[in-house]
mmCIF file of C-alpha atoms in Angstrom:
data_model
loop_
_atom_site.group_PDB
_atom_site.id
_atom_site.type_symbol
_atom_site.label_atom_id
_atom_site.label_comp_id
_atom_site.label_asym_id
_atom_site.label_seq_id
_atom_site.Cartn_x
_atom_site.Cartn_y
_atom_site.Cartn_z
ATOM 1 C CA MET A 1 108.038 104.610 142.108
ATOM 2 C CA ILE A 2 110.864 102.158 142.397
ATOM 3 C CA ILE A 3 108.636 98.976 141.438
ATOM 4 C CA THR A 4 107.823 100.720 138.508
ATOM 5 C CA THR A 5 109.983 101.131 135.532
ATOM 6 C CA THR A 6 110.053 104.002 133.538
ATOM 7 C CA ARG A 7 111.309 103.850 129.614
ATOM 8 C CA GLN A 8 113.286 106.520 128.018
ATOM 9 C CA HIS A 9 111.301 106.670 125.032
ATOM 10 C CA HIS A 10 107.842 106.963 127.763
ATOM 11 C CA LEU A 11 109.467 110.972 128.214
ATOM 12 C CA ARG A 12 110.035 111.761 124.782
ATOM 13 C CA GLN A 13 108.085 114.436 123.662
ATOM 14 C CA HIS A 14 104.867 114.318 121.141
ATOM 15 C CA LEU A 15 106.749 114.684 117.429
ATOM 16 C CA PRO A 16 105.011 117.318 115.727
ATOM 17 C CA GLY A 17 102.291 116.044 112.710
ATOM 18 C CA ARG A 18 101.697 117.027 109.358
ATOM 19 C CA THR A 19 99.086 119.907 109.032
ATOM 20 C CA THR A 20 95.787 118.676 108.043
ATOM 21 C CA ALA A 21 94.397 119.776 104.157
ATOM 22 C CA ARG A 22 91.650 121.637 105.900
ATOM 23 C CA ALA A 23 94.108 124.232 108.490
ATOM 24 C CA ALA A 24 97.003 124.481 105.352
ATOM 25 C CA SER A 25 94.016 126.782 103.978
ATOM 26 C CA SER A 26 93.319 127.968 106.943
ATOM 27 C CA VAL A 27 93.822 131.433 107.441
ATOM 28 C CA GLU A 28 95.649 131.032 110.644
ATOM 29 C CA HIS A 29 97.808 128.903 109.124
ATOM 30 C CA GLN A 30 98.467 131.678 106.902
ATOM 31 C CA ALA A 31 99.646 133.848 109.225
ATOM 32 C CA ALA A 32 101.176 131.766 111.569
ATOM 33 C CA LEU A 33 103.527 131.451 107.880
ATOM 34 C CA ALA A 34 104.397 134.765 107.664
ATOM 35 C CA ALA A 35 106.366 134.211 110.835
ATOM 36 C CA ARG A 36 107.676 131.226 110.022
ATOM 37 C CA LEU A 37 108.094 131.222 106.473
ATOM 38 C CA THR A 38 111.861 133.097 105.333
ATOM 39 C CA ALA A 39 113.463 134.948 102.502
ATOM 40 C CA ARG A 40 114.974 131.190 101.020
ATOM 41 C CA ASP A 41 111.946 128.898 101.566
ATOM 42 C CA LYS A 42 109.374 131.317 99.079
ATOM 43 C CA TRP A 43 112.086 131.633 96.941
ATOM 44 C CA LEU A 44 112.085 127.857 96.249
ATOM 45 C CA LEU A 45 108.413 127.900 96.769
ATOM 46 C CA ALA A 46 108.643 130.266 93.364
ATOM 47 C CA LEU A 47 111.382 127.445 91.977
ATOM 48 C CA LEU A 48 109.710 124.480 92.283
ATOM 49 C CA HIS A 49 106.378 126.343 90.521
ATOM 50 C CA GLU A 50 108.616 126.890 88.290
ATOM 51 C CA HIS A 51 109.803 123.880 87.359
ATOM 52 C CA ARG A 52 107.509 121.022 89.005
ATOM 53 C CA VAL A 53 110.122 119.382 90.561
ATOM 54 C CA LEU A 54 113.216 119.638 92.594
ATOM 55 C CA THR A 55 114.973 116.438 94.513
ATOM 56 C CA SER A 56 116.414 117.226 97.699
ATOM 57 C CA THR A 57 119.965 116.668 95.989
ATOM 58 C CA GLN A 58 118.756 119.673 93.789
ATOM 59 C CA ILE A 59 117.647 121.549 96.559
ATOM 60 C CA GLN A 60 120.725 121.144 98.214
ATOM 61 C CA ASP A 61 122.928 121.976 95.676
ATOM 62 C CA ALA A 62 120.057 125.609 94.386
ATOM 63 C CA ALA A 63 119.477 126.519 98.230
ATOM 64 C CA PHE A 64 121.661 125.079 101.330
ATOM 65 C CA PRO A 65 125.062 124.417 102.667
ATOM 66 C CA SER A 66 125.092 121.023 103.821
ATOM 67 C CA SER A 67 122.700 117.787 103.685
ATOM 68 C CA ARG A 68 121.637 117.975 107.221
ATOM 69 C CA SER A 69 120.092 121.805 106.840
ATOM 70 C CA THR A 70 118.274 120.462 103.718
ATOM 71 C CA ARG A 71 116.530 117.939 105.391
ATOM 72 C CA GLN A 72 115.526 119.597 108.370
ATOM 73 C CA ARG A 73 114.088 122.614 106.678
ATOM 74 C CA LEU A 74 112.870 120.041 104.074
ATOM 75 C CA ARG A 75 110.797 118.928 107.183
ATOM 76 C CA GLU A 76 109.855 121.823 108.650
ATOM 77 C CA LEU A 77 108.397 122.581 105.135
ATOM 78 C CA TYR A 78 106.550 120.044 104.593
ATOM 79 C CA LEU A 79 104.589 119.698 107.569
ATOM 80 C CA TRP A 80 103.283 123.157 107.150
ATOM 81 C CA ARG A 81 102.498 121.876 103.762
ATOM 82 C CA ALA A 82 104.283 124.681 102.597
ATOM 83 C CA VAL A 83 105.690 121.020 99.580
ATOM 84 C CA SER A 84 104.663 118.502 99.295
ATOM 85 C CA ARG A 85 106.750 115.310 99.011
ATOM 86 C CA PHE A 86 107.213 111.515 96.275
ATOM 87 C CA GLN A 87 110.062 108.685 96.500
ATOM 88 C CA PRO A 88 109.737 107.322 92.653
ATOM 89 C CA PHE A 89 110.866 103.518 93.057
ATOM 90 C CA ARG A 90 114.124 102.507 91.581
ATOM 91 C CA PRO A 91 115.393 98.755 91.441
ATOM 92 C CA LEU A 92 118.206 99.485 93.051
ATOM 93 C CA GLY A 93 119.319 101.489 95.740
ATOM 94 C CA SER A 94 116.652 104.385 96.597
ATOM 95 C CA ALA A 95 115.565 107.840 95.037
ATOM 96 C CA PRO A 96 115.925 110.996 96.261
ATOM 97 C CA MET A 97 112.576 112.358 97.782
ATOM 98 C CA HIS A 98 111.208 114.782 95.668
ATOM 99 C CA TYR A 99 109.785 117.996 96.085
ATOM 100 C CA VAL A 100 106.754 119.900 94.212
ATOM 101 C CA LEU A 101 104.896 122.721 96.151
ATOM 102 C CA GLY A 102 102.074 121.930 98.222
ATOM 103 C CA PRO A 103 98.919 124.481 98.786
ATOM 104 C CA ALA A 104 100.225 126.006 101.451
ATOM 105 C CA GLY A 105 102.884 127.109 99.550
ATOM 106 C CA ALA A 106 100.622 127.893 96.553
ATOM 107 C CA ALA A 107 98.505 130.024 98.479
ATOM 108 C CA VAL A 108 101.506 132.532 100.085
ATOM 109 C CA LEU A 109 103.037 132.758 96.604
ATOM 110 C CA ALA A 110 99.796 134.133 95.650
ATOM 111 C CA ALA A 111 98.601 135.729 98.336
ATOM 112 C CA GLU A 112 102.749 137.882 97.500
ATOM 113 C CA HIS A 113 100.746 139.311 94.688
ATOM 114 C CA GLY A 114 97.382 139.527 95.736
ATOM 115 C CA LEU A 115 96.244 136.732 94.177
ATOM 116 C CA GLU A 116 93.582 133.611 94.759
ATOM 117 C CA VAL A 117 95.294 130.050 94.406
ATOM 118 C CA LYS A 118 93.065 129.527 91.449
ATOM 119 C CA ASP A 119 93.915 132.775 89.400
ATOM 120 C CA LEU A 120 97.850 131.005 90.163
ATOM 121 C CA GLY A 121 96.117 127.698 87.568
ATOM 122 C CA TYR A 122 97.874 125.716 90.431
ATOM 123 C CA ARG A 123 95.743 122.347 91.751
ATOM 124 C CA HIS A 124 97.252 119.621 93.870
ATOM 125 C CA ASP A 125 96.545 116.952 92.477
ATOM 126 C CA ARG A 126 97.824 118.020 89.087
ATOM 127 C CA ALA A 127 100.930 119.287 91.569
ATOM 128 C CA MET A 128 101.929 115.526 92.521
ATOM 129 C CA ALA A 129 100.343 114.000 89.509
ATOM 130 C CA ILE A 130 104.044 114.818 88.118
ATOM 131 C CA ALA A 131 105.450 111.835 90.485
ATOM 132 C CA HIS A 132 103.656 109.356 87.341
ATOM 133 C CA ASN A 133 104.054 111.465 85.131
ATOM 134 C CA GLN A 134 106.882 109.502 81.566
ATOM 135 C CA ARG A 135 108.808 112.916 81.884
ATOM 136 C CA LEU A 136 109.856 112.704 85.040
ATOM 137 C CA ALA A 137 113.242 111.887 84.913
ATOM 138 C CA HIS A 138 113.280 114.391 82.074
ATOM 139 C CA THR A 139 112.171 117.472 83.918
ATOM 140 C CA VAL A 140 114.810 115.942 86.804
ATOM 141 C CA GLY A 141 117.682 116.038 84.269
ATOM 142 C CA VAL A 142 116.829 119.627 82.980
ATOM 143 C CA ALA A 143 116.458 120.404 86.739
ATOM 144 C CA ASP A 144 120.009 118.663 87.638
ATOM 145 C CA PHE A 145 121.704 120.728 84.600
ATOM 146 C CA PHE A 146 120.786 123.298 85.972
ATOM 147 C CA THR A 147 121.290 122.985 89.804
ATOM 148 C CA SER A 148 124.788 122.158 89.363
ATOM 149 C CA LEU A 149 125.316 125.000 87.814
ATOM 150 C CA ILE A 150 124.292 127.372 90.844
ATOM 151 C CA ALA A 151 126.150 124.916 93.021
ATOM 152 C CA LEU A 152 129.147 126.181 91.229
ATOM 153 C CA SER A 153 128.242 129.970 90.847
ATOM 154 C CA ARG A 154 127.799 129.615 94.957
ATOM 155 C CA ARG A 155 130.912 127.915 95.150
ATOM 156 C CA ARG A 156 133.970 130.668 96.958
ATOM 157 C CA ASP A 157 136.428 129.648 93.979
ATOM 158 C CA PRO A 158 138.302 132.846 93.182
ATOM 159 C CA VAL A 159 139.174 131.035 89.691
ATOM 160 C CA ARG A 160 135.646 131.373 88.691
ATOM 161 C CA HIS A 161 134.956 134.783 90.483
ATOM 162 C CA GLY A 162 131.688 136.841 89.256
ATOM 163 C CA GLU A 163 130.111 132.958 86.963
ATOM 164 C CA GLY A 164 126.678 132.215 88.167
ATOM 165 C CA VAL A 165 123.622 131.728 86.375
ATOM 166 C CA THR A 166 122.037 135.220 85.093
ATOM 167 C CA ALA A 167 117.911 133.177 84.118
ATOM 168 C CA TRP A 168 116.611 129.578 84.297
ATOM 169 C CA TRP A 169 113.098 129.763 82.501
ATOM 170 C CA SER A 170 111.046 126.345 82.600
ATOM 171 C CA GLU A 171 109.748 124.478 79.512
ATOM 172 C CA THR A 172 106.653 125.256 80.662
ATOM 173 C CA ARG A 173 107.804 129.446 80.359
ATOM 174 C CA CYS A 174 109.386 128.459 77.099
ATOM 175 C CA ALA A 175 106.088 127.080 75.194
ATOM 176 C CA ARG A 176 104.504 130.344 76.179
ATOM 177 C CA HIS A 177 106.937 132.319 74.691
ATOM 178 C CA PHE A 178 108.070 129.836 71.630
ATOM 179 C CA GLY A 179 105.344 127.504 71.632
ATOM 180 C CA ASP A 180 104.010 128.461 67.884
ATOM 181 C CA LEU A 181 107.877 127.783 67.146
ATOM 182 C CA VAL A 182 109.543 125.753 68.895
ATOM 183 C CA ILE A 183 109.600 124.265 72.143
ATOM 184 C CA PRO A 184 113.076 124.299 74.314
ATOM 185 C CA ASP A 185 113.657 122.458 76.998
ATOM 186 C CA ALA A 186 114.816 125.238 79.130
ATOM 187 C CA TYR A 187 115.878 128.336 78.376
ATOM 188 C CA GLY A 188 119.078 129.788 80.657
ATOM 189 C CA ARG A 189 122.071 132.717 80.815
ATOM 190 C CA TRP A 190 125.260 132.185 81.840
ATOM 191 C CA ARG A 191 127.554 134.666 82.792
ATOM 192 C CA SER A 192 131.251 134.227 83.421
ATOM 193 C CA ALA A 193 134.372 136.698 82.141
ATOM 194 C CA THR A 194 133.541 136.715 78.960
ATOM 195 C CA GLY A 195 130.586 137.495 78.912
ATOM 196 C CA GLU A 196 126.726 136.702 79.009
ATOM 197 C CA LEU A 197 125.690 133.689 76.978
ATOM 198 C CA GLU A 198 122.535 132.828 76.538
ATOM 199 C CA PHE A 199 121.238 129.436 75.226
ATOM 200 C CA PHE A 200 118.257 127.308 74.620
ATOM 201 C CA LEU A 201 118.983 123.748 76.597
ATOM 202 C CA GLU A 202 118.230 120.240 74.408
ATOM 203 C CA PHE A 203 118.133 117.652 77.172
ATOM 204 C CA ASP A 204 118.631 113.936 75.405
ATOM 205 C CA THR A 205 118.321 111.064 77.959
ATOM 206 C CA GLY A 206 118.355 108.676 75.067
ATOM 207 C CA SER A 207 114.710 107.603 74.556
ATOM 208 C CA GLU A 208 113.913 109.180 71.045
ATOM 209 C CA SER A 209 116.009 108.958 67.421
ATOM 210 C CA LEU A 210 118.981 110.958 66.369
ATOM 211 C CA THR A 211 116.654 111.691 63.271
ATOM 212 C CA LYS A 212 114.357 113.736 65.879
ATOM 213 C CA VAL A 213 116.414 115.298 67.296
ATOM 214 C CA ALA A 214 118.494 116.460 65.108
ATOM 215 C CA ARG A 215 115.817 118.194 63.142
ATOM 216 C CA LYS A 216 114.718 120.062 65.861
ATOM 217 C CA LEU A 217 117.000 123.049 64.567
ATOM 218 C CA LEU A 218 114.108 123.113 61.767
ATOM 219 C CA ALA A 219 112.091 124.597 64.644
ATOM 220 C CA TYR A 220 115.164 126.696 65.591
ATOM 221 C CA ALA A 221 115.757 128.147 62.136
ATOM 222 C CA ARG A 222 112.548 129.080 61.722
ATOM 223 C CA LEU A 223 112.666 130.681 65.098
ATOM 224 C CA ALA A 224 116.091 133.163 64.009
ATOM 225 C CA ASP A 225 114.304 134.146 61.290
ATOM 226 C CA SER A 226 111.571 135.306 62.864
ATOM 227 C CA THR A 227 112.888 136.735 65.208
ATOM 228 C CA ARG A 228 116.662 137.677 62.737
ATOM 229 C CA ILE A 229 118.968 136.594 66.818
ATOM 230 C CA ALA A 230 121.066 133.972 66.564
ATOM 231 C CA THR A 231 121.012 131.969 69.820
ATOM 232 C CA PRO A 232 122.847 128.894 70.573
ATOM 233 C CA VAL A 233 121.290 125.126 71.204
ATOM 234 C CA LEU A 234 122.597 123.270 73.444
ATOM 235 C CA PHE A 235 122.460 119.787 72.995
ATOM 236 C CA TRP A 236 123.066 117.453 75.973
ATOM 237 C CA LEU A 237 123.966 113.163 76.093
ATOM 238 C CA PRO A 238 124.672 111.035 78.529
ATOM 239 C CA THR A 239 127.036 109.634 76.943
ATOM 240 C CA SER A 240 129.587 110.524 74.534
ATOM 241 C CA ARG A 241 128.706 107.691 72.248
ATOM 242 C CA ARG A 242 126.194 108.816 71.878
ATOM 243 C CA GLU A 243 126.964 112.566 71.191
ATOM 244 C CA ALA A 244 129.539 111.057 68.154
ATOM 245 C CA GLY A 245 125.805 110.036 66.374
ATOM 246 C CA ALA A 246 123.822 113.341 67.670
ATOM 247 C CA ARG A 247 126.483 115.382 66.228
ATOM 248 C CA SER A 248 126.636 112.747 62.642
ATOM 249 C CA ALA A 249 123.017 114.140 62.631
ATOM 250 C CA LEU A 250 123.384 116.678 63.047
ATOM 251 C CA ALA A 251 125.890 117.880 60.679
ATOM 252 C CA ARG A 252 123.562 116.951 58.479
ATOM 253 C CA ILE A 253 120.545 118.782 59.062
ATOM 254 C CA HIS A 254 122.427 122.511 60.049
ATOM 255 C CA ALA A 255 124.356 122.087 56.211
ATOM 256 C CA ASP A 256 120.496 122.293 54.676
ATOM 257 C CA LEU A 257 119.700 125.493 56.862
ATOM 258 C CA ASP A 258 119.403 128.389 54.613
ATOM 259 C CA GLN A 259 120.869 130.405 57.024
ATOM 260 C CA THR A 260 123.627 127.824 59.508
ATOM 261 C CA ALA A 261 125.149 131.115 61.581
ATOM 262 C CA GLY A 262 121.508 131.726 62.783
ATOM 263 C CA VAL A 263 121.785 128.125 64.618
ATOM 264 C CA PRO A 264 124.579 127.767 66.593
ATOM 265 C CA VAL A 265 125.459 124.646 67.823
ATOM 266 C CA ALA A 266 127.493 122.611 70.404
ATOM 267 C CA THR A 267 126.987 119.511 72.654
ATOM 268 C CA ALA A 268 128.379 117.575 75.216
ATOM 269 C CA ALA A 269 127.705 114.059 76.895
ATOM 270 C CA ALA A 270 127.174 113.548 80.727
ATOM 271 C CA ASP A 271 130.120 111.246 81.076
ATOM 272 C CA LEU A 272 132.471 113.300 80.560
ATOM 273 C CA LEU A 273 132.765 115.229 83.286
ATOM 274 C CA ASP A 274 135.194 114.530 85.585
ATOM 275 C CA ALA A 275 133.443 112.779 88.830
ATOM 276 C CA ALA A 276 136.341 113.736 91.410
ATOM 277 C CA THR A 277 136.427 117.572 90.670
ATOM 278 C CA ALA A 278 134.704 118.955 93.473
ATOM 279 C CA CYS A 279 131.641 120.640 91.736
ATOM 280 C CA PRO A 280 131.261 118.770 88.412
ATOM 281 C CA SER A 281 129.487 120.774 86.713
ATOM 282 C CA PRO A 282 128.125 121.232 82.503
ATOM 283 C CA ALA A 283 130.261 124.736 82.620
ATOM 284 C CA ASP A 284 133.505 122.033 82.859
ATOM 285 C CA GLU A 285 135.499 121.751 79.542
ATOM 286 C CA VAL A 286 132.341 119.633 77.902
ATOM 287 C CA TRP A 287 131.465 121.740 75.284
ATOM 288 C CA LEU A 288 132.343 120.957 71.342
ATOM 289 C CA PRO A 289 131.188 123.362 69.105
ATOM 290 C CA LEU A 290 129.405 121.951 66.076
ATOM 291 C CA ASN A 291 131.598 123.683 63.270
ATOM 292 C CA ALA A 292 134.933 123.576 65.270
ATOM 293 C CA THR A 293 138.011 123.289 63.206
ATOM 294 C CA SER A 294 141.324 122.815 64.013
ATOM 295 C CA SER A 295 142.816 125.842 66.756
ATOM 296 C CA THR A 296 146.155 125.675 68.633
ATOM 297 C CA ARG A 297 144.447 125.349 71.817
ATOM 298 C CA THR A 298 144.932 121.906 74.039
ATOM 299 C CA SER A 299 141.618 120.353 73.852
ATOM 300 C CA PRO A 300 138.965 120.617 70.760
ATOM 301 C CA ARG A 301 137.127 121.377 74.287
ATOM 302 C CA TYR A 302 135.307 124.041 75.630
ATOM 303 C CA ALA A 303 133.810 125.320 78.586
ATOM 304 C CA LEU A 304 130.759 126.986 79.306
ATOM 305 C CA GLY A 305 131.471 130.599 79.268
ATOM 306 C CA GLU A 306 134.241 129.925 76.355
ATOM 307 C CA LEU A 307 131.628 129.535 73.562
ATOM 308 C CA THR A 308 130.745 132.846 73.050
ATOM 309 C CA ARG A 309 134.623 132.896 71.062
ATOM 310 C CA THR A 310 133.952 130.279 69.344
ATOM 311 C CA TRP A 311 130.520 132.823 67.621
ATOM 312 C CA PRO A 312 131.856 136.261 67.294
ATOM 313 C CA THR A 313 128.716 137.843 65.260
ATOM 314 C CA LEU A 314 126.447 136.820 68.008
ATOM 315 C CA VAL A 315 124.550 139.557 69.868
ATOM 316 C CA PRO A 316 125.018 140.617 73.351
ATOM 317 C CA ALA A 317 122.042 138.635 75.222
ATOM 318 C CA ALA A 318 119.164 141.049 75.738
ATOM 319 C CA ASP A 319 117.308 141.812 78.534
ATOM 320 C CA LEU A 320 114.322 140.158 79.753
ATOM 321 C CA ASP A 321 110.745 140.474 79.400
ATOM 322 C CA ASP A 322 108.428 137.856 80.564
ATOM 323 C CA GLY A 323 105.301 139.565 79.628
ATOM 324 C CA ILE A 324 103.091 137.964 76.684
ATOM 325 C CA ALA A 325 100.020 139.819 76.012
ATOM 326 C CA PRO A 326 97.084 136.910 75.709
ATOM 327 C CA THR A 327 95.056 136.872 72.556
ATOM 328 C CA SER A 328 92.050 138.693 71.690
ATOM 329 C CA GLY A 329 89.794 136.539 74.228
ATOM 330 C CA GLN A 330 92.063 134.173 75.283
ATOM 331 C CA ALA A 331 91.776 133.507 78.747
ATOM 332 C CA VAL A 332 94.959 132.586 80.109
ATOM 333 C CA ALA A 333 95.668 132.466 84.305
ATOM 334 C CA TYR A 334 98.240 134.540 85.645
ATOM 335 C CA ARG A 335 101.980 133.518 85.361
ATOM 336 C CA LEU A 336 104.102 134.207 87.469
ATOM 337 C CA PRO A 337 107.486 136.334 86.763
ATOM 338 C CA PRO A 338 110.406 133.575 86.428
ATOM 339 C CA PRO A 339 112.146 133.852 90.177
ATOM 340 C CA ALA A 340 116.166 134.354 89.953
ATOM 341 C CA PRO A 341 118.382 131.452 89.503
ATOM 342 C CA THR A 342 120.379 131.894 92.648
ATOM 343 C CA PRO A 343 118.021 132.143 96.180
ATOM 344 C CA PRO A 344 118.174 135.091 98.369
ATOM 345 C CA ASP A 345 120.814 135.299 101.382
ATOM 346 C CA ALA A 346 120.548 133.162 103.624
ATOM 347 C CA THR A 347 118.890 134.560 107.086
ATOM 348 C CA PRO A 348 118.291 133.210 110.626
ATOM 349 C CA THR A 349 114.987 131.195 111.456
ATOM 350 C CA ARG A 350 115.593 132.817 115.587
ATOM 351 C CA THR A 351 116.158 136.290 116.536
ATOM 352 C CA PRO A 352 119.940 136.524 118.100
ATOM 353 C CA ARG A 353 119.755 136.951 122.523
ATOM 354 C CA PRO A 354 120.565 140.443 122.805
ATOM 355 C CA GLU A 355 124.621 140.523 124.584
ATOM 356 C CA SER A 356 123.943 140.814 128.286
#
């Protein structure tokens, strides 16, 4: 009626609320998710289970074409409780939203492998505890390293055609494989025109003494002696100044190893990346082998894919095998296989209308 003015916001539809925790564990909700989750969604859930936490920026770099599509899809996954989120405090500005695996997402992963959620060793409170973990910045930094590589491989760049991440293992998975000798921050493989490079990553945030950083080579030397396999160790440092100090400490420890060729080492610093480029990443020409000598190259730094040329004695990487037999009488949670480091092709969330 003319005597009553209708406000526009009164005509808006009610915004959907988040599914309750009890409803998220119901059979009906799991049935609804079967019609909603795409292959990319399930890949993202597996990635969160493997690496514990990813930021919205990292998820966009790894799987989405734009920030808008990233926000929209993550909001839907959050409302369905497939993922959970938190935002750490920053004294200046605001941190990106951080995402972990939600209870409904864990149920989907377990169902895909014919398991119960408890068989995965998943608990929602433990998943969210990373928000207060003292190693949160380190965990996010390692993910930054690899998601920037994934973002580069997703670009349609003819110059870098064929380059890409072929393996990305978390610290937890590395600990199950090599924990009796060494626990790398991550294990990865990078494919380029010169071949495939496998490597262990040591991601330095500047919180440890350089002596402690360098002494990690002793553990890698024991691993090389045990496996008879020389695997490069890449040290990523925050600044070139710290890199210079780390190289001095690493050189002293490395020179005392019985088999120096068993532990190839290269270093790089984050401030060497050119922020003006379209997609700065550790694949750029920022790596300096520890045993680098003068050459005819214009720059002593190498791209990630070129490091194989500096270590010609490296054996080609073998096929990955994630099967681990527990020791006698030891009960362990079922471990999902490592997710592919790159997402599957995007699938439409709606069926296109038939042509008339």
